[in-house]
XYZ file of C-alpha atoms in Angstrom:
783
model
C 47.322 178.244 96.516
C 45.981 174.943 95.379
C 42.309 173.856 94.862
C 40.971 170.815 96.408
C 41.345 169.231 92.915
C 45.290 170.027 93.034
C 45.330 168.537 96.696
C 43.707 165.093 95.961
C 46.317 164.460 92.744
C 49.240 165.776 94.696
C 47.967 163.665 97.469
C 47.485 160.568 94.909
C 51.228 161.208 93.526
C 52.688 161.216 97.039
C 50.266 158.061 98.033
C 51.454 156.105 95.078
C 55.493 156.733 96.167
C 54.406 155.334 99.334
C 52.858 152.360 98.515
C 56.057 150.985 96.015
C 56.427 149.575 99.604
C 54.149 147.338 99.040
C 53.736 144.477 95.777
C 51.427 145.974 93.109
C 50.571 149.524 94.881
C 50.600 151.303 91.968
C 47.272 149.527 91.588
C 46.089 149.654 94.966
C 46.219 153.494 94.858
C 43.989 153.237 91.001
C 41.360 151.265 93.382
C 41.395 153.540 95.844
C 40.996 156.417 93.465
C 38.174 154.762 91.904
C 36.537 154.160 95.022
C 36.718 157.731 95.739
C 35.203 158.326 92.007
C 32.057 155.853 92.965
C 31.820 157.649 96.402
C 31.881 161.401 94.424
C 29.427 160.384 92.300
C 27.056 159.191 94.659
C 27.051 162.236 96.910
C 26.874 164.286 93.869
C 23.726 163.016 93.050
C 22.318 163.455 96.704
C 22.286 159.974 97.703
C 24.051 160.757 100.992
C 22.529 164.240 101.306
C 18.934 163.222 101.626
C 17.119 162.401 104.753
C 13.308 161.272 105.260
C 10.303 164.445 105.340
C 7.839 164.507 108.171
C 8.170 160.148 108.689
C 7.196 159.413 105.400
C 8.760 158.270 102.246
C 9.408 161.399 100.401
C 12.755 162.654 100.814
C 14.241 166.376 100.703
C 18.014 167.111 99.597
C 19.810 168.654 102.783
C 22.566 171.354 101.487
C 25.970 169.878 102.093
C 28.448 172.268 103.080
C 31.558 170.614 101.129
C 31.133 169.077 97.547
C 33.783 166.551 96.948
C 35.898 167.046 93.896
C 35.099 165.828 90.365
C 34.666 161.890 89.912
C 37.125 162.208 87.345
C 39.688 164.146 89.703
C 39.574 160.891 91.894
C 40.316 158.762 88.741
C 43.312 161.097 87.546
C 44.600 160.924 91.139
C 44.355 157.108 91.260
C 46.261 157.249 87.671
C 49.047 159.561 89.087
C 49.624 157.098 91.788
C 50.082 154.300 89.428
C 52.181 156.154 87.501
C 54.635 157.652 90.302
C 55.142 153.673 91.200
C 56.657 153.233 87.545
C 58.269 156.467 87.897
C 59.630 155.653 91.300
C 60.801 152.167 89.952
C 62.434 154.069 86.755
C 64.519 156.509 89.256
C 65.707 153.587 91.495
C 69.754 153.874 90.621
C 71.179 151.393 88.823
C 74.822 150.720 88.193
C 75.865 151.280 84.585
C 77.691 149.342 81.987
C 81.407 150.426 83.326
C 80.392 150.842 86.753
C 83.487 150.356 89.282
C 80.968 147.498 91.300
C 81.168 145.418 88.574
C 84.601 144.291 88.716
C 83.466 142.818 92.203
C 80.759 141.157 90.650
C 82.475 139.779 87.614
C 84.314 137.881 89.897
C 87.491 138.305 88.277
C 88.846 140.802 90.770
C 90.403 140.090 93.907
C 88.578 141.680 96.776
C 91.861 142.306 98.678
C 93.587 143.223 95.661
C 95.193 146.644 95.789
C 94.201 149.079 93.058
C 94.669 152.659 92.069
C 91.464 154.690 91.300
C 91.524 157.985 89.618
C 88.707 160.443 89.558
C 87.550 163.517 90.805
C 86.727 164.604 94.749
C 82.650 165.567 94.652
C 82.375 166.437 98.264
C 84.584 167.882 101.452
C 86.292 165.467 103.542
C 84.514 164.767 106.743
C 85.679 162.561 110.001
C 84.064 159.094 110.755
C 83.562 157.874 114.239
C 86.829 155.710 113.981
C 88.562 158.787 113.044
C 89.124 158.108 109.176
C 88.380 160.957 106.534
C 85.726 159.889 104.277
C 84.635 161.794 100.903
C 83.175 161.113 97.611
C 84.678 160.291 94.485
C 84.043 160.386 91.038
C 85.692 156.948 89.456
C 87.112 157.537 86.149
C 89.821 155.083 85.893
C 90.831 151.779 87.603
C 94.516 150.215 87.328
C 95.662 147.259 89.537
C 98.680 147.415 92.116
C 102.089 146.076 90.286
C 103.305 142.801 92.065
C 106.168 140.608 91.635
C 104.899 138.003 89.245
C 104.385 140.905 86.624
C 102.754 144.017 85.616
C 99.472 145.085 85.593
C 96.606 144.881 83.280
C 96.209 148.181 81.378
C 94.125 150.689 83.164
C 90.423 150.231 82.604
C 88.060 153.146 82.004
C 85.446 153.126 85.007
C 82.219 155.012 85.816
C 80.693 155.486 89.305
C 80.387 157.631 92.656
C 82.521 155.918 95.340
C 82.423 156.059 99.001
C 85.884 156.540 100.189
C 87.329 156.378 103.593
C 91.362 157.386 103.944
C 93.677 158.150 106.894
C 93.014 161.230 108.402
C 95.870 163.030 107.527
C 95.723 161.748 103.749
C 92.600 163.609 103.626
C 92.917 166.738 104.760
C 93.297 169.774 102.720
C 91.055 167.989 100.096
C 88.530 169.688 98.391
C 85.691 169.198 95.454
C 86.616 169.009 91.921
C 90.119 168.008 92.647
C 91.914 165.157 90.450
C 93.325 162.425 92.635
C 94.623 158.669 92.364
C 93.758 156.768 95.597
C 95.578 153.387 96.317
C 93.264 151.087 97.904
C 90.984 147.819 98.165
C 87.921 147.818 96.718
C 84.947 146.460 98.620
C 81.141 145.732 97.671
C 79.042 147.108 100.759
C 77.002 144.743 102.949
C 73.419 144.994 104.192
C 72.360 145.011 107.579
C 73.626 141.886 109.478
C 71.553 142.368 112.592
C 68.012 143.659 113.682
C 68.539 147.503 114.047
C 71.532 147.611 112.573
C 72.413 150.576 110.114
C 71.896 149.210 106.280
C 74.783 150.562 104.803
C 74.366 148.824 101.524
C 70.763 150.084 100.945
C 72.122 153.954 102.442
C 74.900 153.472 99.185
C 72.711 152.765 97.309
C 69.879 155.496 97.624
C 72.989 157.723 97.588
C 73.562 155.904 93.970
C 76.732 154.120 95.315
C 77.502 150.278 95.121
C 81.016 149.796 96.001
C 83.367 151.335 98.720
C 87.579 151.746 98.921
C 89.483 151.816 101.991
C 91.998 153.837 101.018
C 95.764 153.790 102.248
C 97.194 156.557 100.263
C 96.331 159.851 98.509
C 98.170 161.321 95.121
C 97.089 164.415 94.156
C 97.205 165.034 90.350
C 96.507 168.870 89.911
C 98.531 170.216 92.455
C 99.243 173.288 90.501
C 96.140 174.327 89.154
C 93.865 176.943 90.592
C 91.572 175.687 92.756
C 87.816 175.957 90.981
C 85.039 178.088 92.901
C 82.450 176.492 94.494
C 79.882 177.100 97.565
C 82.295 174.879 99.896
C 84.560 178.361 99.933
C 82.335 180.218 101.445
C 80.675 177.732 103.727
C 84.266 176.968 104.667
C 84.913 180.858 105.236
C 81.731 180.928 107.582
C 83.143 178.104 110.198
C 86.340 179.633 110.504
C 85.253 182.454 111.184
C 82.667 181.137 114.016
C 85.563 178.678 115.158
C 88.121 181.208 115.398
C 86.761 182.718 118.445
C 84.322 180.251 119.710
C 86.690 177.153 119.574
C 85.779 173.472 119.328
C 83.103 172.468 119.976
C 80.869 175.833 120.139
C 82.005 177.060 116.787
C 80.911 173.939 114.662
C 77.718 173.872 116.889
C 77.145 177.571 115.843
C 77.951 176.393 112.377
C 75.411 173.383 112.311
C 72.435 175.195 113.807
C 72.563 177.875 111.142
C 73.851 175.574 108.024
C 72.840 172.153 109.458
C 75.190 169.477 110.294
C 75.390 167.940 107.079
C 77.217 171.186 106.024
C 79.519 171.055 109.207
C 81.820 168.276 110.341
C 80.309 168.610 113.949
C 82.000 166.012 116.277
C 80.177 162.907 117.197
C 80.038 163.366 120.777
C 77.788 166.636 120.682
C 75.731 165.227 118.105
C 74.997 162.201 119.716
C 74.349 164.536 122.750
C 71.905 166.622 120.883
C 69.927 163.463 119.521
C 69.790 161.402 122.693
C 68.272 164.658 124.446
C 65.530 164.791 121.518
C 67.144 168.326 120.421
C 68.609 166.322 116.908
C 66.465 168.707 114.514
C 68.582 171.969 116.055
C 71.383 170.598 113.975
C 69.375 169.936 110.919
C 69.274 173.226 108.674
C 65.355 173.411 107.742
C 62.468 175.745 108.127
C 63.681 177.386 111.636
C 66.624 178.774 109.898
C 64.933 179.372 106.405
C 62.017 181.553 108.232
C 65.126 183.753 110.093
C 66.783 184.175 107.018
C 63.918 185.385 105.307
C 62.427 187.161 107.858
C 65.684 189.096 108.245
C 65.960 189.817 104.615
C 62.124 191.333 105.140
C 62.798 193.209 108.220
C 65.736 195.030 106.159
C 64.095 195.915 103.507
C 60.795 196.738 104.931
C 60.708 200.581 104.112
C 61.577 199.205 99.674
C 58.876 198.194 97.494
C 57.295 194.651 97.154
C 59.302 193.829 94.204
C 62.750 194.887 96.100
C 61.634 192.457 98.552
C 60.908 189.831 96.503
C 64.197 190.145 95.212
C 66.174 190.353 97.981
C 64.443 187.523 99.749
C 64.240 185.143 96.380
C 68.187 185.946 96.497
C 68.722 185.114 100.117
C 67.133 182.092 100.017
C 69.011 180.905 96.933
C 71.902 181.719 98.883
C 71.315 179.806 102.147
C 69.764 176.690 100.234
C 73.667 176.700 98.134
C 75.569 177.073 101.561
C 73.451 174.201 103.046
C 74.148 171.642 100.497
C 70.499 171.239 99.101
C 69.554 169.291 101.928
C 65.723 167.888 101.336
C 64.637 169.706 104.642
C 66.240 172.971 103.132
C 64.608 172.367 99.788
C 61.058 172.053 100.974
C 61.471 175.117 103.298
C 63.110 177.145 100.824
C 59.844 176.741 98.321
C 57.542 177.485 101.159
C 59.761 181.209 101.240
C 59.065 181.156 97.777
C 55.568 180.551 98.027
C 55.236 183.308 100.902
C 57.268 186.071 98.861
C 54.826 185.435 95.846
C 52.019 185.938 98.040
C 53.615 189.080 99.058
C 54.201 190.358 95.712
C 50.427 189.674 94.567
C 49.275 190.509 98.307
C 47.501 187.455 98.218
C 47.311 185.217 101.487
C 49.237 181.912 100.672
C 47.468 178.313 102.427
C 50.032 176.909 104.487
C 48.985 173.212 103.936
C 48.419 174.079 100.040
C 52.466 175.244 99.839
C 53.715 172.507 101.745
C 51.801 169.765 99.631
C 53.098 172.018 96.431
C 56.563 171.422 97.875
C 56.284 167.859 98.877
C 54.862 166.820 95.396
C 57.747 169.141 93.163
C 60.868 167.714 95.592
C 59.834 164.179 94.739
C 59.044 164.953 90.806
C 62.909 165.943 91.094
C 63.625 162.808 93.384
C 61.367 160.033 94.183
C 63.743 158.290 96.190
C 63.241 161.141 98.860
C 60.169 159.778 99.786
C 61.933 157.156 101.666
C 64.737 159.719 103.042
C 64.083 159.706 106.731
C 65.032 163.702 107.306
C 62.298 164.603 104.479
C 59.724 162.148 106.293
C 60.338 164.176 109.561
C 60.928 167.455 107.830
C 57.425 167.041 106.053
C 55.590 165.538 109.107
C 56.885 168.279 111.670
C 55.818 171.289 109.477
C 52.377 169.580 108.657
C 52.056 169.495 112.450
C 52.957 172.801 113.109
C 50.375 173.955 110.508
C 47.485 172.046 111.344
C 47.966 171.481 114.901
C 49.321 174.622 116.449
C 46.516 176.439 116.184
C 44.441 174.266 118.084
C 46.688 173.685 120.261
C 47.388 177.198 121.639
C 43.525 177.533 121.372
C 43.194 175.061 124.067
C 46.307 176.444 126.137
C 44.127 180.220 126.188
C 44.580 179.887 129.558
C 48.447 181.065 129.447
C 49.749 184.069 128.154
C 49.837 183.621 124.392
C 53.841 183.795 124.124
C 53.942 180.664 126.424
C 51.285 178.912 124.514
C 53.051 179.394 121.428
C 56.175 178.233 123.274
C 54.206 175.190 124.083
C 52.306 174.498 121.337
C 55.261 174.353 118.590
C 57.280 171.485 120.182
C 54.363 169.749 120.870
C 52.622 169.686 118.059
C 55.876 168.684 116.220
C 56.202 165.894 118.477
C 52.488 165.137 117.770
C 53.345 163.953 114.261
C 56.822 162.649 114.158
C 56.929 160.762 117.386
C 55.096 157.648 115.769
C 57.947 157.491 113.170
C 60.644 157.862 115.611
C 59.224 154.737 117.085
C 58.834 152.848 114.236
C 62.458 153.374 113.326
C 64.060 154.051 116.280
C 61.946 152.400 118.767
C 63.301 155.261 121.470
C 61.801 158.232 123.404
C 63.358 161.102 124.647
C 61.333 161.033 128.037
C 62.540 164.914 128.457
C 62.223 165.801 125.014
C 59.354 167.969 125.340
C 60.314 170.068 128.387
C 63.691 170.633 127.373
C 62.764 171.939 123.597
C 60.568 174.588 125.742
C 63.340 175.499 127.873
C 65.586 175.673 125.234
C 63.715 177.458 122.392
C 64.697 181.335 123.711
C 68.121 180.138 123.494
C 68.319 178.187 120.075
C 66.388 181.106 118.530
C 68.914 183.699 120.495
C 72.043 181.377 118.927
C 70.600 180.947 115.383
C 69.788 184.380 114.735
C 73.293 185.500 115.921
C 74.898 182.388 114.033
C 73.154 184.044 110.738
C 74.297 187.413 111.288
C 78.029 186.156 112.045
C 77.678 184.236 108.788
C 76.844 187.653 107.231
C 79.290 189.551 108.952
C 81.674 186.816 108.016
C 81.150 187.062 104.371
C 82.243 190.577 104.247
C 84.990 190.364 106.780
C 86.082 186.932 108.706
C 87.169 188.733 111.749
C 83.590 190.889 112.121
C 81.908 187.538 111.503
C 84.287 185.960 114.713
C 83.651 188.962 116.745
C 79.729 188.595 116.119
C 80.097 184.909 117.203
C 82.074 185.481 120.242
C 79.055 187.241 121.479
C 77.192 183.733 121.349
C 79.588 181.950 124.005
C 77.489 182.407 127.096
C 74.471 181.217 124.866
C 76.330 178.394 123.377
C 77.757 177.440 126.431
C 74.551 177.313 128.469
C 72.638 175.433 125.905
C 75.287 172.363 125.654
C 75.241 172.496 129.665
C 71.077 172.112 129.633
C 71.390 169.434 127.181
C 73.710 167.695 129.110
C 72.061 167.879 132.435
C 68.931 166.466 130.410
C 71.177 163.784 129.136
C 72.309 162.435 132.264
C 69.093 162.431 133.986
C 67.677 159.115 134.830
C 65.334 157.331 132.361
C 66.276 160.120 129.709
C 66.421 157.780 126.628
C 63.362 155.286 127.022
C 63.254 152.319 124.696
C 59.249 151.137 124.355
C 60.372 148.906 120.973
C 60.410 149.363 117.161
C 56.159 149.730 116.329
C 55.118 147.573 113.208
C 53.895 149.035 110.151
C 50.160 148.233 111.113
C 50.539 150.304 114.528
C 52.303 153.350 113.042
C 49.171 153.705 110.070
C 46.710 153.433 113.127
C 48.413 155.911 115.076
C 48.631 158.422 112.347
C 45.094 157.610 111.531
C 44.002 158.475 114.786
C 46.098 161.825 114.375
C 44.485 162.416 111.519
C 40.890 161.908 112.494
C 41.325 164.041 115.325
C 42.684 167.000 112.841
C 39.743 166.282 110.502
C 36.831 165.257 112.462
C 35.035 167.514 114.983
C 33.906 164.426 116.881
C 37.351 163.184 117.530
C 38.405 166.899 118.096
C 36.348 167.012 121.178
C 37.432 163.569 122.390
C 41.283 164.137 121.777
C 41.829 162.150 125.111
C 40.307 159.309 123.732
C 42.444 159.128 120.852
C 45.355 159.929 122.797
C 44.786 156.933 125.323
C 43.958 154.615 122.194
C 46.997 155.652 120.792
C 49.415 154.688 123.660
C 47.353 151.411 124.229
C 48.153 150.674 120.466
C 52.502 150.887 121.501
C 52.498 149.971 124.969
C 49.644 146.673 125.038
C 51.518 145.046 121.918
C 55.005 145.620 123.698
C 54.088 144.367 127.275
C 52.465 141.138 125.573
C 55.537 140.780 123.563
C 57.723 141.227 126.491
C 56.431 138.976 128.866
C 55.621 136.228 126.327
C 58.512 136.063 123.867
C 61.479 133.619 124.619
C 63.827 133.949 121.878
C 67.791 133.296 121.649
C 69.625 135.796 119.233
C 73.332 134.937 118.276
C 74.548 138.587 116.835
C 76.820 138.806 114.037
C 79.639 140.762 115.709
C 82.695 139.077 114.796
C 85.504 136.848 116.709
C 83.920 136.480 119.864
C 79.902 135.221 120.298
C 77.558 137.691 121.499
C 74.183 136.260 122.422
C 71.106 137.743 123.768
C 68.231 135.691 125.309
C 64.913 137.406 125.964
C 62.997 135.337 128.498
C 59.662 136.505 129.180
C 60.792 139.630 130.332
C 64.419 138.588 131.493
C 67.498 139.784 129.157
C 70.774 138.247 129.153
C 74.115 138.860 127.295
C 76.601 136.843 126.734
C 79.390 138.463 125.947
C 79.615 142.509 124.290
C 82.364 141.669 121.070
C 84.999 144.219 120.221
C 84.840 148.317 120.810
C 81.893 149.630 119.148
C 79.517 146.444 119.157
C 77.976 147.854 121.831
C 76.857 150.921 120.436
C 76.398 150.164 117.080
C 74.842 146.159 117.331
C 73.934 145.591 120.759
C 72.141 148.730 122.084
C 70.067 149.066 118.676
C 68.959 145.452 118.969
C 67.815 145.775 122.576
C 66.137 148.998 122.255
C 64.368 147.596 119.154
C 62.865 145.283 121.600
C 62.019 147.805 124.231
C 64.585 147.041 126.287
C 66.174 149.229 129.036
C 67.637 147.100 131.512
C 70.087 143.550 130.952
C 69.061 141.485 133.933
C 72.263 139.188 133.630
C 75.418 139.937 131.941
C 78.092 137.331 131.611
C 81.502 138.220 130.044
C 83.741 135.307 129.238
C 86.736 136.898 127.476
C 87.164 134.196 125.129
C 90.174 136.084 123.221
C 91.568 137.529 126.690
C 91.315 141.237 125.192
C 89.860 144.247 126.716
C 86.983 146.229 125.202
C 85.190 149.112 126.113
C 81.847 147.553 124.733
C 80.158 147.073 127.799
C 81.007 150.992 129.260
C 79.228 151.546 125.725
C 76.114 149.438 126.761
C 76.369 150.770 130.560
C 75.871 154.605 128.637
C 72.824 153.298 127.182
C 71.085 150.927 130.132
C 71.652 149.248 133.428
C 72.866 146.075 134.281
C 71.249 144.424 137.576
C 73.471 141.469 137.584
C 77.360 141.302 136.488
C 79.816 138.467 135.803
C 83.127 138.281 134.359
C 85.756 135.878 134.089
C 89.194 137.390 133.576
C 92.064 134.876 133.064
C 94.469 137.336 134.399
C 94.864 137.027 138.478
C 95.426 140.533 138.584
C 92.632 142.872 137.784
C 92.642 145.226 134.597
C 91.862 148.953 134.621
C 88.908 148.556 132.194
C 87.442 145.694 134.901
C 87.586 148.083 137.504
C 85.923 150.479 135.417
C 83.280 148.238 134.658
C 82.639 147.335 138.186
C 82.185 150.772 139.490
C 79.661 151.670 136.826
C 77.847 148.605 137.464
C 77.905 149.562 141.477
C 76.712 153.123 140.461
C 73.455 152.016 138.663
C 73.169 149.960 142.223
C 73.549 146.691 140.344
C 75.677 143.502 141.452
C 79.305 142.945 140.071
C 80.535 139.479 140.808
C 83.896 137.542 139.231
C 83.067 134.386 137.651
C 84.800 131.311 138.814
C 85.625 128.131 136.717
C 82.635 125.202 137.634
C 80.017 127.989 138.787
C 76.844 127.837 137.774
C 74.249 130.874 137.026
C 70.909 129.918 136.657
C 69.122 133.043 134.950
C 65.336 131.360 135.284
C 65.275 129.382 131.634
C 68.839 129.101 130.921
C 72.103 127.569 132.866
C 75.067 128.870 132.036
C 78.704 127.424 133.364
C 82.115 128.164 132.308
C 83.613 124.635 132.084
C 87.323 124.774 133.308
C 90.182 127.524 134.151
C 92.416 126.857 131.093
C 89.823 126.304 128.123
C 87.624 128.913 127.007
C 84.248 127.251 126.792
C 80.772 128.302 128.026
C 77.856 125.485 128.260
C 74.204 126.387 128.637
C 71.132 124.626 129.325
C 68.425 125.925 127.261
C 64.558 124.704 127.678
C 66.130 120.960 126.788
C 68.823 121.917 124.676
C 72.728 121.914 125.314
C 74.600 124.961 124.053
C 78.272 125.249 123.662
C 80.349 128.337 123.083
C 84.053 127.122 122.566
C 86.816 129.787 122.098
C 90.228 129.392 120.569
C 90.864 125.683 121.900
C 92.717 122.842 120.528
C 90.391 120.361 118.962
C 92.514 117.205 120.855
C 91.320 118.997 124.070
C 87.763 119.297 123.749
C 87.626 115.743 122.416
C 90.029 114.528 125.482
C 87.006 116.420 127.455
C 84.200 114.489 125.792
C 85.842 111.166 126.480
C 86.598 112.355 130.553
C 82.786 112.643 130.575
C 83.374 116.562 131.450
C 81.793 117.783 128.472
C 78.385 116.910 126.871
C 77.624 116.644 123.661
C 75.976 119.602 122.316
C 72.952 120.022 120.101
C 73.978 123.849 119.166
C 78.055 124.925 118.815
C 79.600 128.219 118.314
C 83.144 128.245 117.718
C 85.686 129.761 115.713
C 85.910 128.807 111.903
C 89.511 127.319 112.408
C 88.421 124.576 114.527
C 84.779 124.534 113.193
C 85.590 121.121 110.807
C 87.106 118.981 114.253
C 84.498 120.306 116.206
C 81.611 119.209 114.035
C 83.016 115.925 113.610
C 84.283 115.259 117.403
C 80.762 116.777 118.640
C 78.408 116.060 115.926
C 75.981 119.046 116.805
C 72.839 119.477 114.931
C 73.273 123.035 114.639
C 76.590 124.746 114.404
C 77.741 128.259 114.124
C 80.732 130.159 113.165
C 81.698 133.756 112.418
C 83.107 133.453 109.356
C 83.137 131.144 106.249
C 86.939 131.861 105.131
C 87.000 128.324 104.750
C 88.722 126.617 101.414
C 86.378 124.630 99.376
C 87.460 121.292 100.286
C 86.729 122.059 103.855
C 83.317 123.313 103.173
C 82.457 120.197 101.130
C 83.586 117.821 103.868
C 81.329 119.768 105.902
C 78.266 119.432 104.293
C 78.399 115.877 104.409
C 77.539 115.534 107.514
C 73.896 116.036 108.968
C 74.784 119.312 110.936
C 73.178 122.352 109.843
C 75.736 125.292 109.446
C 75.749 129.001 110.028
C 78.196 131.985 109.066
C 77.015 134.923 111.354
C 79.083 136.970 108.469
C 77.157 135.882 105.589
C 74.042 134.560 107.262
C 73.878 137.593 109.456
C 72.243 137.446 113.486
C 70.999 133.760 114.298
C 67.384 133.580 116.095
C 65.867 130.739 117.610
C 62.922 130.380 119.563
C 61.589 127.071 120.991
C 58.348 126.497 118.628
C 60.427 127.359 115.501
C 63.573 126.458 113.606
C 66.918 128.485 113.483
C 66.350 131.649 111.678
C 69.143 133.340 109.715
C 68.319 137.138 109.583
C 69.793 138.043 106.398
C 67.795 135.605 104.470
C 64.604 136.645 106.227
C 65.421 140.310 105.593
C 65.324 138.995 101.527
C 62.180 137.340 101.463
C 60.359 140.184 103.714
C 61.944 142.719 101.161
C 59.363 144.834 99.421
C 59.825 145.648 95.542
C 62.103 148.735 97.038
């Protein structure tokens, strides 16, 4: 379908987009094209195809089995790559002149000021993890809420798309196309504050959004107007029909396996369960569902003419694409489906690799930002693996029946091509993922076919769709139980640590060599050994040589991770959600599967589920907890049970008790004041809770408290404690201080960090204190 010269030019375009992560990347691609042209000239003139004849100086030309593209093709590919980098920069979303985010940047708008934003709903509401409704709003007008001092300003005309969250009941019943007023507070999205954390600002920017709105109330403006037709109505009809007899979560799960989780509001516990087990791809509409839809249509029209099959096939693909919401993975699959239909109509065999490359190029021409979309990348790589690796795997598994060999080869090929990228992004391997994929494939195929049949029946008669979906009760129940069983097995989610860019490129280079070169194909085991070594050796070296202290940006309570040459100590766990979204991603990024020492100081005397969130993802060997209340709470009892269930040791932390974890000695000063003191390689660290500065000063005068080199305290007591203790470094959670206080603090020689603005603070014995946000900005690419 696509000639060699076209392949080279398409690869040049894709490579140019990938090189946007490198300063001056376009010129690198142009340079590679020039080198390719030079090598092509040398080969075409025979300099790479001559051998000595009879031991003399004369040479004879050896016929080449493969002729490289013409030199000008390489030059064109390099130039296309250069233009691709410029095209990417041109398409990067930028806020317009009247974008609503400009009101936050101007400094004239108080970020806590209540505003009323008018606009049009552009998406169906979804439920967030915090049980709030979320939707996208195309803003058209902004008005500040009137206060006691006088009337508000004249409403401003604005543009831009907003990320809106409101109370769940307020979002119920909203649909795309509605005109509404939302009362709430505007905010500017923040970048990731901790290593491994989700970058909310980057996510919104890729969606063309530069501000968010925390809504409190919604006023619907077009109550009496008739609803505008949209694909969301058909999607809603299918989901309701399948949920009617299957219930929750079985119904939404079947709908997600047909339409994709982005088009269906799937419960987070089920979504997390499938992701943890290594079956996240079953919840993403992609090539599998597209092939089932196309195969079903072609089977039903097998007695019709090729033209009729082509027409109905195209119509079915377009309907499926519209129902799934134009997701990149579905667009890729649909384009490849169109290519297959064209081949069917013309009675020509379609080259799948060329079809995949053409689909990727067309999609990236439409939206070049998709090159950094993880779903697009994984979909492209998994499909590439199915095209180029499955045949060779099936051939090597010829000692198995063909059906079983294919059942093993398909998930194995997808894992080979996607696992390096998953390690780069997440640093976690589902240990039983391959086995679970092999076992669950028949169930997934059965449920998907039944779900598609149910969806078609629901379009005709909802009750018929419900009846068909009801047949899937036992298969979907078996699938959920199977996933739960594998998710609860010991070591299911294995953290090996995030690999670097160079490790990623080296592993993919090995995969490509095994794909293209016969020598490496015969020695695939050697390439596998090198790839595994590229992951494990750096991880082992880092774990056994690294000493680093990280103060995470978590809020009011200090959360500190100490990595001491393979021994990991965690002090405090923060508020609910901190364990799952901050601490776990950080530890997984560094390949940590067990916390050796955990200390809960309970500075604020508040129960938190963060320790339980951590215990669901890894084990704790030694757990010390200080509880100011004499009576043990329910949360404390549950934590103790979970630690002991994992064969860990749970001990209460008594005032004055010393904990020696190796290079770190930790001690709770006394029972009345929440103060934790640590001796770390000759430095004295002091963690001070909500106490009066006079009480700390009294402890210093009586000699019960050593002046620290490093101080952590609340922002309210920062000024007084810096004056009393005079530390070299002081860390506070937020910089909500007035200008006068900040000016007085700047007069001291103490280096001050605010985790809310600076992000996580890291220290190593041979370096200075480093703020994560500043380090991230200094290492950021042009993108």
